[in-house]
Amino acid sequence: MSRVIRSLSVIGLSVWLAACAQVQTTQSGLVGVNRTQTMSSLVSEAELNQQAETEYRKILSQAKAQGALDTPAAQTQRVQTISRKLIAQVGTFRPDARNWAWEIHVLKSDEVNAWCMPGGKIAVYTGLLDKIQPTDAELAAVLGHEISHALREHAREQVSRQMAAGIGLSVLSAITGSQAVSDLGSSLTNVMFTLPNSRSNETEADRMGVELAARAGYDPRAAITLWQKMEKAGGGGQPEILSTHPSSQSRIADLQQASQIVLPLYQGKK
């Protein structure tokens, strides 16, 4: 039996490798994000964006039914204003993203959280605004970070990794008859709301986020105070956003370095 499993695993790995491509999703910017990424052709950018659209509509529909969509109006306007200034700068890293169907909504929830789905579907929770009380520059740091995850297609990259693991599980299911691989929707949900980002993904989003903020006219150094506030939120408890966005002293040090690189961009806007 082990020899059969081994043979099927080799076949599965060969299929996986044949379906992979090495890509560079974005330009490097001043902060130098230039890591080559491995993406699976088994899930295209268009397919993942369409699935994100479907999931986003479900979330918005549920929030609207609960009276929790885009309220309070003043918070929504603030989030949308800052987001649009950042979105105006995405061409620095990815010119095609200027034409994405960007959407920005506020969800009334106690969670300290924010995210940007593939294709530019943004949500900010009121818990982040009420409990962290970010300045505009700190809010730009959050939004820039989340937008950068979408620009860099980190969700697709993680789904690709899940699919690699799924091929291994498919080998076992072929032998045992069990169901092994989840659909694209559940994979996206898992990646967006459950699995932590890798250190490299987080570093890339941090660096790109401070550059987007600086180019949009926000002090990039606010990213440092923002993540320090996040760590202190909840009386030592961990905000939801940090469950998928791990923080550390090394992260703060990297943010300090990146913010200094792009500081002249911000100073030139003053």
mmCIF file of C-alpha atoms in Angstrom:
data_model
loop_
_atom_site.group_PDB
_atom_site.id
_atom_site.type_symbol
_atom_site.label_atom_id
_atom_site.label_comp_id
_atom_site.label_asym_id
_atom_site.label_seq_id
_atom_site.Cartn_x
_atom_site.Cartn_y
_atom_site.Cartn_z
ATOM 1 C CA MET A 1 0.000 0.000 0.000
ATOM 2 C CA SER A 2 2.793 2.473 0.889
ATOM 3 C CA ARG A 3 4.391 1.888 -2.534
ATOM 4 C CA VAL A 4 1.088 2.728 -4.238
ATOM 5 C CA ILE A 5 0.707 5.879 -2.160
ATOM 6 C CA ARG A 6 4.255 6.892 -2.983
ATOM 7 C CA SER A 7 3.679 6.396 -6.715
ATOM 8 C CA LEU A 8 0.432 8.371 -6.680
ATOM 9 C CA SER A 9 2.111 11.136 -4.697
ATOM 10 C CA VAL A 10 4.802 11.460 -7.351
ATOM 11 C CA ILE A 11 2.117 11.678 -10.030
ATOM 12 C CA GLY A 12 0.197 14.267 -8.023
ATOM 13 C CA LEU A 13 3.304 16.348 -7.464
ATOM 14 C CA SER A 14 4.113 16.206 -11.182
ATOM 15 C CA VAL A 15 0.626 17.462 -12.022
ATOM 16 C CA TRP A 16 1.011 20.256 -9.481
ATOM 17 C CA LEU A 17 4.404 21.366 -10.761
ATOM 18 C CA ALA A 18 3.144 21.395 -14.346
ATOM 19 C CA ALA A 19 0.288 23.679 -13.299
ATOM 20 C CA CYS A 20 2.534 26.195 -11.520
ATOM 21 C CA ALA A 21 4.116 29.361 -12.842
ATOM 22 C CA GLN A 22 6.675 31.754 -11.376
ATOM 23 C CA VAL A 23 5.261 35.274 -11.563
ATOM 24 C CA GLN A 24 5.894 38.797 -10.339
ATOM 25 C CA THR A 25 2.489 40.335 -9.650
ATOM 26 C CA THR A 26 3.675 43.881 -8.961
ATOM 27 C CA GLN A 27 6.431 46.343 -9.665
ATOM 28 C CA SER A 28 8.908 46.750 -6.828
ATOM 29 C CA GLY A 29 8.317 50.411 -5.881
ATOM 30 C CA LEU A 30 10.813 52.321 -3.763
ATOM 31 C CA VAL A 31 10.479 49.755 -0.985
ATOM 32 C CA GLY A 32 11.819 46.985 -3.191
ATOM 33 C CA VAL A 33 9.155 44.279 -3.171
ATOM 34 C CA ASN A 34 10.477 41.919 -5.832
ATOM 35 C CA ARG A 35 9.986 38.349 -4.613
ATOM 36 C CA THR A 36 9.028 35.879 -7.351
ATOM 37 C CA GLN A 37 5.746 34.137 -6.480
ATOM 38 C CA THR A 38 4.477 30.655 -7.300
ATOM 39 C CA MET A 39 0.931 30.624 -8.632
ATOM 40 C CA SER A 40 -1.196 27.723 -9.800
ATOM 41 C CA SER A 41 -2.855 27.991 -13.202
ATOM 42 C CA LEU A 42 -5.565 25.752 -11.744
ATOM 43 C CA VAL A 43 -7.007 28.897 -10.136
ATOM 44 C CA SER A 44 -6.753 32.026 -12.249
ATOM 45 C CA GLU A 45 -6.802 35.612 -11.064
ATOM 46 C CA ALA A 46 -10.174 36.085 -12.797
ATOM 47 C CA GLU A 47 -11.680 33.026 -11.098
ATOM 48 C CA LEU A 48 -10.538 34.100 -7.657
ATOM 49 C CA ASN A 49 -11.753 37.666 -8.213
ATOM 50 C CA GLN A 50 -15.166 36.328 -9.228
ATOM 51 C CA GLN A 51 -15.325 34.155 -6.134
ATOM 52 C CA ALA A 52 -14.303 37.144 -4.003
ATOM 53 C CA GLU A 53 -17.125 39.142 -5.578
ATOM 54 C CA THR A 54 -19.608 36.412 -4.640
ATOM 55 C CA GLU A 55 -18.359 36.158 -1.062
ATOM 56 C CA TYR A 56 -18.288 39.943 -0.692
ATOM 57 C CA ARG A 57 -21.919 40.230 -1.818
ATOM 58 C CA LYS A 58 -22.930 37.639 0.789
ATOM 59 C CA ILE A 59 -21.178 39.573 3.560
ATOM 60 C CA LEU A 60 -22.678 42.904 2.486
ATOM 61 C CA SER A 61 -26.167 41.390 2.156
ATOM 62 C CA GLN A 62 -25.985 39.942 5.648
ATOM 63 C CA ALA A 63 -24.720 43.231 7.092
ATOM 64 C CA LYS A 64 -27.474 45.192 5.359
ATOM 65 C CA ALA A 65 -30.135 42.825 6.712
ATOM 66 C CA GLN A 66 -28.769 43.446 10.211
ATOM 67 C CA GLY A 67 -28.634 47.222 9.778
ATOM 68 C CA ALA A 68 -24.848 47.005 10.038
ATOM 69 C CA LEU A 69 -23.790 48.238 6.600
ATOM 70 C CA ASP A 70 -22.106 51.633 6.171
ATOM 71 C CA THR A 71 -23.154 53.015 9.500
ATOM 72 C CA PRO A 72 -22.389 55.467 11.021
ATOM 73 C CA ALA A 73 -22.322 57.526 7.830
ATOM 74 C CA ALA A 74 -19.497 59.780 9.037
ATOM 75 C CA GLN A 75 -17.199 56.802 9.633
ATOM 76 C CA THR A 76 -18.069 55.381 6.241
ATOM 77 C CA GLN A 77 -17.273 58.656 4.502
ATOM 78 C CA ARG A 78 -13.944 58.896 6.308
ATOM 79 C CA VAL A 79 -12.921 55.356 5.394
ATOM 80 C CA GLN A 80 -13.958 55.818 1.773
ATOM 81 C CA THR A 81 -12.128 59.136 1.430
ATOM 82 C CA ILE A 82 -8.849 57.731 2.739
ATOM 83 C CA SER A 83 -9.244 54.528 0.720
ATOM 84 C CA ARG A 84 -9.775 56.407 -2.532
ATOM 85 C CA LYS A 85 -6.624 58.452 -1.975
ATOM 86 C CA LEU A 86 -4.670 55.230 -1.554
ATOM 87 C CA ILE A 87 -6.334 53.549 -4.533
ATOM 88 C CA ALA A 88 -5.277 56.514 -6.684
ATOM 89 C CA GLN A 89 -1.664 55.433 -6.036
ATOM 90 C CA VAL A 90 -1.927 51.697 -6.835
ATOM 91 C CA GLY A 91 -0.490 52.205 -10.318
ATOM 92 C CA THR A 92 2.925 52.602 -8.700
ATOM 93 C CA PHE A 93 2.900 48.887 -8.013
ATOM 94 C CA ARG A 94 0.314 47.597 -10.446
ATOM 95 C CA PRO A 95 -1.034 49.752 -13.312
ATOM 96 C CA ASP A 96 -3.879 47.340 -14.162
ATOM 97 C CA ALA A 97 -5.269 47.705 -10.622
ATOM 98 C CA ARG A 98 -6.397 51.223 -11.486
ATOM 99 C CA ASN A 99 -9.189 49.551 -13.463
ATOM 100 C CA TRP A 100 -10.306 47.133 -10.759
ATOM 101 C CA ALA A 101 -13.908 47.440 -9.571
ATOM 102 C CA TRP A 102 -12.900 48.801 -6.161
ATOM 103 C CA GLU A 103 -15.496 48.909 -3.390
ATOM 104 C CA ILE A 104 -15.203 50.252 0.158
ATOM 105 C CA HIS A 105 -17.693 49.512 2.921
ATOM 106 C CA VAL A 106 -17.856 49.799 6.705
ATOM 107 C CA LEU A 107 -19.335 46.924 8.719
ATOM 108 C CA LYS A 108 -20.761 47.577 12.170
ATOM 109 C CA SER A 109 -19.009 45.031 14.384
ATOM 110 C CA ASP A 110 -17.031 44.999 17.615
ATOM 111 C CA GLU A 111 -14.175 43.167 15.905
ATOM 112 C CA VAL A 112 -10.944 45.092 15.427
ATOM 113 C CA ASN A 113 -10.527 44.116 11.799
ATOM 114 C CA ALA A 114 -10.176 45.221 8.186
ATOM 115 C CA TRP A 115 -9.483 43.386 4.946
ATOM 116 C CA CYS A 116 -9.299 43.689 1.181
ATOM 117 C CA MET A 117 -10.416 40.739 -0.925
ATOM 118 C CA PRO A 118 -8.947 39.925 -4.347
ATOM 119 C CA GLY A 119 -9.987 42.464 -6.950
ATOM 120 C CA GLY A 120 -10.273 45.340 -4.487
ATOM 121 C CA LYS A 121 -13.229 44.538 -2.206
ATOM 122 C CA ILE A 122 -12.540 46.428 1.047
ATOM 123 C CA ALA A 123 -14.228 46.226 4.452
ATOM 124 C CA VAL A 124 -13.398 48.050 7.678
ATOM 125 C CA TYR A 125 -15.072 47.095 10.947
ATOM 126 C CA THR A 126 -16.300 49.781 13.325
ATOM 127 C CA GLY A 127 -14.518 47.977 16.166
ATOM 128 C CA LEU A 128 -11.200 49.010 14.644
ATOM 129 C CA LEU A 129 -12.320 52.632 14.392
ATOM 130 C CA ASP A 130 -13.869 52.782 17.865
ATOM 131 C CA LYS A 131 -11.327 50.793 19.881
ATOM 132 C CA ILE A 132 -8.088 51.775 18.145
ATOM 133 C CA GLN A 133 -9.219 55.328 17.325
ATOM 134 C CA PRO A 134 -6.670 55.652 14.532
ATOM 135 C CA THR A 135 -5.574 58.986 13.155
ATOM 136 C CA ASP A 136 -6.128 59.433 9.431
ATOM 137 C CA ALA A 137 -2.497 58.480 8.823
ATOM 138 C CA GLU A 138 -2.838 55.352 10.986
ATOM 139 C CA LEU A 139 -6.049 54.388 9.202
ATOM 140 C CA ALA A 140 -4.210 54.876 5.908
ATOM 141 C CA ALA A 141 -1.565 52.459 7.192
ATOM 142 C CA VAL A 142 -4.213 49.788 7.842
ATOM 143 C CA LEU A 143 -5.901 50.302 4.511
ATOM 144 C CA GLY A 144 -2.638 50.516 2.592
ATOM 145 C CA HIS A 145 -1.537 47.240 4.137
ATOM 146 C CA GLU A 146 -4.762 45.440 3.222
ATOM 147 C CA ILE A 147 -4.843 46.904 -0.302
ATOM 148 C CA SER A 148 -1.279 45.701 -0.782
ATOM 149 C CA HIS A 149 -2.283 42.121 0.017
ATOM 150 C CA ALA A 150 -4.768 42.342 -2.872
ATOM 151 C CA LEU A 151 -2.298 43.985 -5.260
ATOM 152 C CA ARG A 152 0.239 41.284 -4.512
ATOM 153 C CA GLU A 153 -2.396 38.513 -4.893
ATOM 154 C CA HIS A 154 -1.408 36.973 -1.591
ATOM 155 C CA ALA A 155 -4.784 35.230 -1.333
ATOM 156 C CA ARG A 156 -4.244 33.508 -4.674
ATOM 157 C CA GLU A 157 -0.749 32.566 -3.602
ATOM 158 C CA GLN A 158 -2.061 30.959 -0.416
ATOM 159 C CA VAL A 159 -4.895 29.208 -2.260
ATOM 160 C CA SER A 160 -2.239 27.837 -4.609
ATOM 161 C CA ARG A 161 -0.394 26.432 -1.594
ATOM 162 C CA GLN A 162 -3.637 24.928 -0.304
ATOM 163 C CA MET A 163 -4.191 23.292 -3.664
ATOM 164 C CA ALA A 164 -0.712 21.782 -3.487
ATOM 165 C CA ALA A 165 -1.649 20.252 -0.137
ATOM 166 C CA GLY A 166 -4.993 19.252 -1.615
ATOM 167 C CA ILE A 167 -3.310 17.204 -4.308
ATOM 168 C CA GLY A 168 -1.641 15.194 -1.577
ATOM 169 C CA LEU A 169 -5.005 14.745 0.124
ATOM 170 C CA SER A 170 -6.559 13.732 -3.203
ATOM 171 C CA VAL A 171 -4.045 10.918 -3.414
ATOM 172 C CA LEU A 172 -5.276 9.629 -0.059
ATOM 173 C CA SER A 173 -8.929 10.094 -1.005
ATOM 174 C CA ALA A 174 -8.353 8.057 -4.183
ATOM 175 C CA ILE A 175 -7.270 5.206 -1.939
ATOM 176 C CA THR A 176 -9.628 5.648 1.001
ATOM 177 C CA GLY A 177 -12.636 7.040 -0.842
ATOM 178 C CA SER A 178 -12.824 10.100 1.420
ATOM 179 C CA GLN A 179 -13.625 13.639 0.262
ATOM 180 C CA ALA A 180 -10.402 15.642 0.367
ATOM 181 C CA VAL A 181 -10.425 18.922 -1.544
ATOM 182 C CA SER A 182 -12.695 21.853 -0.697
ATOM 183 C CA ASP A 183 -14.138 24.188 -3.314
ATOM 184 C CA LEU A 184 -12.646 27.543 -4.255
ATOM 185 C CA GLY A 185 -15.116 29.500 -2.129
ATOM 186 C CA SER A 186 -14.242 27.733 1.104
ATOM 187 C CA SER A 187 -10.535 27.963 0.246
ATOM 188 C CA LEU A 188 -10.813 31.722 -0.206
ATOM 189 C CA THR A 189 -12.771 32.111 3.040
ATOM 190 C CA ASN A 190 -10.190 30.049 4.885
ATOM 191 C CA VAL A 191 -7.331 32.124 3.490
ATOM 192 C CA MET A 192 -9.014 35.477 4.152
ATOM 193 C CA PHE A 193 -10.375 34.881 7.635
ATOM 194 C CA THR A 194 -8.614 31.922 9.246
ATOM 195 C CA LEU A 195 -5.096 31.200 8.064
ATOM 196 C CA PRO A 196 -2.277 33.531 9.106
ATOM 197 C CA ASN A 197 -0.281 35.238 6.390
ATOM 198 C CA SER A 198 3.316 34.176 5.936
ATOM 199 C CA ARG A 199 6.087 36.426 7.230
ATOM 200 C CA SER A 200 7.102 37.317 3.672
ATOM 201 C CA ASN A 201 3.524 38.253 2.741
ATOM 202 C CA GLU A 202 3.187 40.420 5.820
ATOM 203 C CA THR A 203 6.487 42.176 5.194
ATOM 204 C CA GLU A 204 5.540 42.892 1.595
ATOM 205 C CA ALA A 205 2.151 44.312 2.590
ATOM 206 C CA ASP A 206 3.763 46.432 5.315
ATOM 207 C CA ARG A 207 6.337 47.906 2.958
ATOM 208 C CA MET A 208 3.961 48.518 0.080
ATOM 209 C CA GLY A 209 1.371 49.938 2.477
ATOM 210 C CA VAL A 210 3.694 52.632 3.826
ATOM 211 C CA GLU A 211 4.649 53.622 0.284
ATOM 212 C CA LEU A 212 1.004 53.878 -0.787
ATOM 213 C CA ALA A 213 0.293 55.990 2.307
ATOM 214 C CA ALA A 214 3.250 58.309 1.692
ATOM 215 C CA ARG A 215 2.301 58.799 -1.952
ATOM 216 C CA ALA A 216 -1.275 59.558 -0.881
ATOM 217 C CA GLY A 217 -0.068 62.292 1.485
ATOM 218 C CA TYR A 218 -0.107 60.421 4.801
ATOM 219 C CA ASP A 219 2.833 60.193 7.185
ATOM 220 C CA PRO A 220 4.236 56.664 6.666
ATOM 221 C CA ARG A 221 5.637 56.636 10.196
ATOM 222 C CA ALA A 222 2.064 56.273 11.445
ATOM 223 C CA ALA A 223 2.272 52.574 10.545
ATOM 224 C CA ILE A 224 4.565 52.118 13.532
ATOM 225 C CA THR A 225 2.221 53.701 16.066
ATOM 226 C CA LEU A 226 -0.725 51.936 14.446
ATOM 227 C CA TRP A 227 0.648 48.420 14.953
ATOM 228 C CA GLN A 228 1.785 49.337 18.461
ATOM 229 C CA LYS A 229 -1.799 50.374 19.226
ATOM 230 C CA MET A 230 -3.057 47.118 17.721
ATOM 231 C CA GLU A 231 -0.855 45.084 20.038
ATOM 232 C CA LYS A 232 -2.152 46.945 23.077
ATOM 233 C CA ALA A 233 -5.832 46.746 22.091
ATOM 234 C CA GLY A 234 -8.165 44.795 24.334
ATOM 235 C CA GLY A 235 -6.144 45.021 27.515
ATOM 236 C CA GLY A 236 -3.540 42.538 26.332
ATOM 237 C CA GLY A 237 -5.978 40.519 24.223
ATOM 238 C CA GLN A 238 -5.303 40.030 20.542
ATOM 239 C CA PRO A 239 -7.477 41.934 18.049
ATOM 240 C CA GLU A 240 -8.970 39.790 15.305
ATOM 241 C CA ILE A 241 -6.806 41.482 12.684
ATOM 242 C CA LEU A 242 -3.648 40.289 14.447
ATOM 243 C CA SER A 243 -4.776 36.655 14.364
ATOM 244 C CA THR A 244 -4.045 36.708 10.630
ATOM 245 C CA HIS A 245 -1.493 39.538 10.740
ATOM 246 C CA PRO A 246 1.125 38.569 13.315
ATOM 247 C CA SER A 247 3.131 41.394 14.837
ATOM 248 C CA SER A 248 6.580 41.486 16.406
ATOM 249 C CA GLN A 249 9.479 43.747 17.261
ATOM 250 C CA SER A 250 11.185 42.763 14.021
ATOM 251 C CA ARG A 251 8.104 43.948 12.176
ATOM 252 C CA ILE A 252 8.275 47.339 13.884
ATOM 253 C CA ALA A 253 11.956 47.597 12.972
ATOM 254 C CA ASP A 254 11.182 46.817 9.337
ATOM 255 C CA LEU A 255 8.403 49.410 9.293
ATOM 256 C CA GLN A 256 10.778 52.010 10.680
ATOM 257 C CA GLN A 257 13.234 51.312 7.891
ATOM 258 C CA ALA A 258 10.588 51.279 5.148
ATOM 259 C CA SER A 259 8.938 54.472 6.388
ATOM 260 C CA GLN A 260 12.268 56.300 6.250
ATOM 261 C CA ILE A 261 12.757 55.216 2.625
ATOM 262 C CA VAL A 262 9.414 56.706 1.545
ATOM 263 C CA LEU A 263 9.353 59.665 3.937
ATOM 264 C CA PRO A 264 10.540 62.094 1.206
ATOM 265 C CA LEU A 265 7.443 61.192 -0.831
ATOM 266 C CA TYR A 266 5.239 62.318 2.053
ATOM 267 C CA GLN A 267 7.303 65.426 2.751
ATOM 268 C CA GLY A 268 7.047 66.381 -0.899
ATOM 269 C CA LYS A 269 3.240 66.366 -0.588
ATOM 270 C CA LYS A 270 3.203 68.815 2.345
#
